[in-house]
XYZ file of C-alpha atoms in Angstrom:
291
model
C -51.538 -5.321 184.221
C -50.816 -6.657 180.778
C -51.446 -3.647 178.781
C -49.799 -4.823 176.059
C -51.316 -8.382 175.853
C -54.294 -10.493 174.733
C -55.437 -13.669 176.656
C -56.665 -16.830 174.944
C -57.000 -20.357 175.725
C -56.109 -23.062 173.082
C -56.392 -26.903 173.116
C -52.721 -28.620 173.778
C -52.391 -32.334 174.037
C -55.918 -32.547 175.214
C -55.613 -29.994 177.575
C -56.851 -26.207 177.331
C -53.785 -23.835 178.023
C -54.753 -20.367 179.039
C -52.110 -17.825 178.085
C -51.556 -14.264 177.310
C -49.867 -12.781 174.331
C -48.175 -9.484 173.480
C -45.216 -7.768 172.004
C -43.178 -7.935 168.924
C -39.770 -9.907 168.023
C -38.585 -13.272 169.311
C -40.161 -15.806 171.368
C -40.054 -15.631 175.043
C -42.098 -17.915 177.028
C -42.722 -17.368 180.634
C -43.646 -20.070 183.040
C -44.802 -19.439 186.429
C -44.415 -21.005 190.150
C -46.318 -22.101 193.073
C -49.387 -21.433 194.184
C -49.254 -19.060 191.200
C -50.128 -18.301 187.761
C -49.210 -16.490 184.706
C -50.150 -13.027 186.841
C -46.691 -13.215 188.692
C -44.959 -11.360 185.769
C -47.053 -8.700 185.793
C -44.409 -6.361 186.858
C -41.874 -6.963 184.042
C -44.202 -8.099 181.448
C -45.095 -5.255 179.466
C -41.087 -4.233 179.529
C -40.056 -7.541 178.205
C -43.049 -7.273 175.570
C -40.869 -4.007 173.930
C -38.188 -6.632 173.062
C -40.183 -9.935 172.351
C -43.156 -11.684 171.524
C -43.740 -12.897 174.880
C -45.949 -15.767 175.764
C -46.774 -16.117 179.697
C -48.843 -19.367 179.801
C -50.463 -20.917 183.102
C -49.410 -24.302 183.538
C -51.872 -27.207 183.298
C -53.449 -27.807 186.573
C -52.875 -23.816 187.520
C -54.275 -20.662 186.843
C -57.413 -21.134 184.310
C -55.630 -23.939 182.159
C -57.591 -27.132 182.409
C -56.961 -29.520 185.433
C -56.525 -33.194 183.850
C -57.261 -36.008 186.030
C -54.800 -37.833 188.159
C -53.347 -41.026 187.126
C -51.600 -43.687 189.561
C -48.128 -42.954 188.188
C -48.668 -39.120 188.470
C -47.741 -38.915 184.403
C -50.345 -36.347 184.174
C -48.426 -33.696 185.823
C -45.134 -34.792 185.227
C -42.409 -32.024 183.960
C -42.457 -34.234 180.926
C -46.193 -33.850 179.872
C -46.125 -30.249 180.981
C -42.869 -29.566 178.888
C -44.534 -31.044 176.048
C -47.953 -28.525 176.578
C -45.503 -25.463 176.285
C -43.494 -26.981 173.163
C -46.971 -27.869 171.491
C -48.332 -24.058 172.289
C -45.434 -22.396 171.256
C -45.313 -24.253 168.118
C -49.419 -23.620 167.717
C -48.215 -19.732 168.245
C -45.598 -20.283 165.418
C -42.589 -20.504 167.287
C -40.114 -23.347 166.512
C -37.717 -21.745 168.365
C -37.729 -19.532 171.730
C -36.414 -18.174 175.108
C -37.803 -18.951 178.442
C -37.877 -17.325 181.773
C -39.210 -19.465 184.433
C -39.590 -19.623 188.112
C -39.987 -22.398 190.801
C -42.249 -24.954 189.084
C -42.167 -23.245 185.975
C -38.466 -23.506 186.004
C -38.894 -27.455 186.861
C -40.920 -27.430 183.742
C -38.387 -25.581 181.904
C -35.400 -27.479 182.885
C -37.472 -30.896 181.643
C -38.510 -28.803 178.190
C -34.522 -27.947 177.741
C -33.806 -31.638 177.994
C -36.218 -33.217 175.993
C -36.777 -30.382 173.247
C -33.397 -29.258 173.179
C -33.617 -28.153 169.407
C -36.178 -25.731 170.140
C -34.840 -23.828 173.236
C -32.555 -20.399 172.188
C -31.673 -19.340 175.824
C -33.106 -20.285 179.427
C -33.147 -18.034 182.653
C -34.404 -20.156 185.705
C -35.374 -18.219 188.801
C -34.795 -19.652 192.538
C -34.317 -23.357 192.111
C -31.622 -26.067 192.300
C -32.155 -29.277 190.261
C -34.938 -31.128 191.804
C -32.900 -34.195 192.163
C -30.389 -32.461 194.076
C -32.517 -30.855 196.074
C -34.511 -34.075 197.135
C -31.000 -35.724 197.869
C -29.412 -33.338 199.895
C -32.739 -32.328 201.917
C -31.865 -31.812 205.449
C -33.875 -30.031 208.240
C -33.233 -26.429 207.299
C -34.959 -27.546 204.004
C -37.467 -29.659 205.126
C -38.624 -26.617 207.533
C -38.656 -23.960 205.091
C -40.267 -26.285 202.239
C -42.647 -28.214 204.244
C -45.265 -28.210 201.685
C -42.987 -29.930 199.544
C -43.683 -33.261 201.875
C -47.055 -31.798 202.928
C -48.272 -32.185 198.932
C -46.765 -35.380 198.228
C -49.154 -37.569 201.057
C -51.508 -39.743 199.538
C -54.854 -38.404 198.238
C -57.069 -37.352 199.736
C -55.670 -35.753 202.740
C -53.846 -32.396 201.130
C -56.264 -31.667 199.089
C -59.081 -31.835 201.443
C -57.005 -29.250 203.748
C -56.176 -26.996 200.885
C -59.954 -26.923 199.550
C -61.342 -26.307 203.213
C -59.273 -22.771 203.201
C -57.192 -22.177 199.877
C -56.520 -18.407 200.933
C -55.228 -19.708 204.644
C -53.041 -22.352 202.628
C -51.658 -19.489 199.878
C -50.767 -16.903 202.479
C -49.171 -19.839 204.666
C -46.745 -20.694 201.624
C -46.279 -17.162 200.317
C -46.091 -15.347 203.100
C -43.577 -17.597 205.301
C -41.033 -16.838 203.037
C -38.473 -14.145 203.813
C -40.293 -10.979 202.582
C -43.600 -11.917 203.831
C -46.577 -10.868 201.868
C -45.119 -7.291 201.183
C -44.161 -8.004 197.163
C -47.278 -8.865 196.383
C -49.997 -6.285 195.132
C -53.926 -6.777 195.911
C -54.849 -7.195 192.302
C -52.024 -10.316 191.997
C -52.743 -11.812 195.333
C -56.809 -11.776 194.580
C -56.009 -13.589 191.309
C -53.886 -16.351 192.900
C -56.396 -17.111 195.418
C -59.129 -16.948 192.921
C -57.529 -19.614 190.888
C -56.438 -21.727 193.691
C -60.397 -21.827 194.608
C -61.187 -23.055 191.197
C -62.205 -27.064 191.125
C -59.333 -29.389 190.739
C -56.541 -26.996 191.881
C -55.929 -28.422 194.956
C -55.842 -31.918 193.394
C -53.436 -30.800 190.154
C -51.131 -29.029 192.864
C -50.559 -32.237 194.695
C -50.129 -34.189 191.396
C -47.395 -31.637 190.272
C -45.555 -32.272 193.366
C -46.027 -36.008 193.764
C -44.883 -36.319 190.219
C -41.753 -34.512 191.287
C -41.014 -36.774 193.923
C -41.465 -40.015 191.663
C -41.535 -39.890 187.964
C -39.650 -36.498 187.513
C -36.896 -37.829 189.400
C -36.638 -41.287 187.523
C -36.361 -38.798 184.249
C -33.451 -36.617 185.909
C -31.611 -39.975 187.108
C -31.908 -41.263 183.663
C -30.414 -38.229 182.130
C -27.577 -38.013 184.538
C -26.574 -41.776 183.818
C -26.848 -41.631 180.181
C -24.500 -38.164 180.709
C -27.252 -36.008 178.896
C -27.081 -32.528 179.958
C -28.993 -29.089 178.983
C -26.885 -27.700 176.194
C -28.488 -24.157 175.756
C -26.992 -20.983 177.292
C -28.642 -21.037 180.963
C -28.659 -18.252 183.516
C -29.766 -19.186 187.012
C -30.518 -16.523 189.738
C -31.594 -16.982 193.234
C -32.867 -14.715 196.147
C -29.806 -13.715 198.153
C -31.955 -14.186 201.383
C -33.947 -17.305 200.266
C -33.992 -20.996 201.215
C -32.557 -22.198 197.979
C -29.483 -20.142 198.177
C -28.947 -21.219 202.293
C -29.487 -24.575 201.534
C -27.709 -25.246 198.530
C -25.191 -23.966 196.023
C -27.375 -23.383 193.041
C -24.600 -22.548 190.657
C -22.755 -25.654 191.209
C -25.548 -27.780 191.191
C -26.650 -26.518 187.646
C -22.851 -27.265 186.263
C -23.394 -30.654 187.192
C -26.623 -30.736 184.780
C -25.818 -27.878 182.387
C -23.061 -27.331 179.900
C -23.026 -23.401 179.319
C -24.241 -22.152 182.894
C -23.856 -18.990 184.296
C -25.496 -17.492 188.065
C -25.890 -15.213 190.597
C -27.787 -14.155 193.831
C -30.110 -11.131 193.278
C -30.965 -8.960 196.416
C -34.420 -10.774 196.855
C -36.125 -13.535 198.559
C -38.235 -16.504 196.721
C -40.410 -14.212 194.592
C -37.865 -12.439 192.580
C -40.207 -10.936 189.730
C -42.195 -9.284 192.259
C -39.578 -8.244 194.878
C -37.046 -6.857 192.604
C -38.607 -6.777 189.291
C -36.421 -3.800 187.966
C -33.325 -5.845 188.592
C -34.589 -8.993 186.997
C -35.490 -6.954 184.000
C -31.604 -5.625 183.871
C -30.212 -9.164 184.010
C -32.863 -10.982 181.821
C -32.648 -8.372 179.096
C -28.415 -8.541 179.040
C -28.689 -12.322 179.051
C -31.385 -13.051 176.295
C -30.382 -9.931 173.765
């Protein structure tokens, strides 16, 4: 995995961010989802590095990045804070403008990055999400059953943290294995890495804080943008799994049109984990859009 890459960890906004960098050309930032790490891109990373200088980073709180302490207002894990990390990281690496390919939680960070730091974003691809505010406001029984972890993780500390820490692998398999494709898309090496990182001290706390921020402070930021008429202005491509919950419970393209000025999108023949389920198709679509 990541044969063309070098691994580093640097201090960004007082938080150590772990990342791999490889390739040559324009900058492309890859952001992962929950409960994964940057390793989720391993099936597409080497091909992308033939066209871009690719930075595959672990979000704060995930993987081998640092886990800042929780705050009462969940500010440490707001998407605004996470987005600031990534802008600073890319700047430290010499990229004042770059494109983004992001999945799940990383896609929510990318959305906020594009809102708060519009000048740095060339193009953006978001995988298998609708805007956070729309998903919470339109929650019904079908969505709540499928995305049970959204509502489990935001319970007050220490209940969810304690349960995750008791058996991290059971939690991971319960979340990832319950999706439409089960655990078949994941290599043994990738699953082992996800489990290793979920066992690291502070990870359970960080994951819960990520979701608590999304259910509180992040929604305030999203509502403020809507009320002010602010939208994502960069060229945006959204893709979702045809057999996934997001596409079944929401109209992703229509929801993104509410918050983005220049957006196109489509369903792909996959569930939630597009980069690991249909990597060749993702590469085809991503390269056509990004190049």
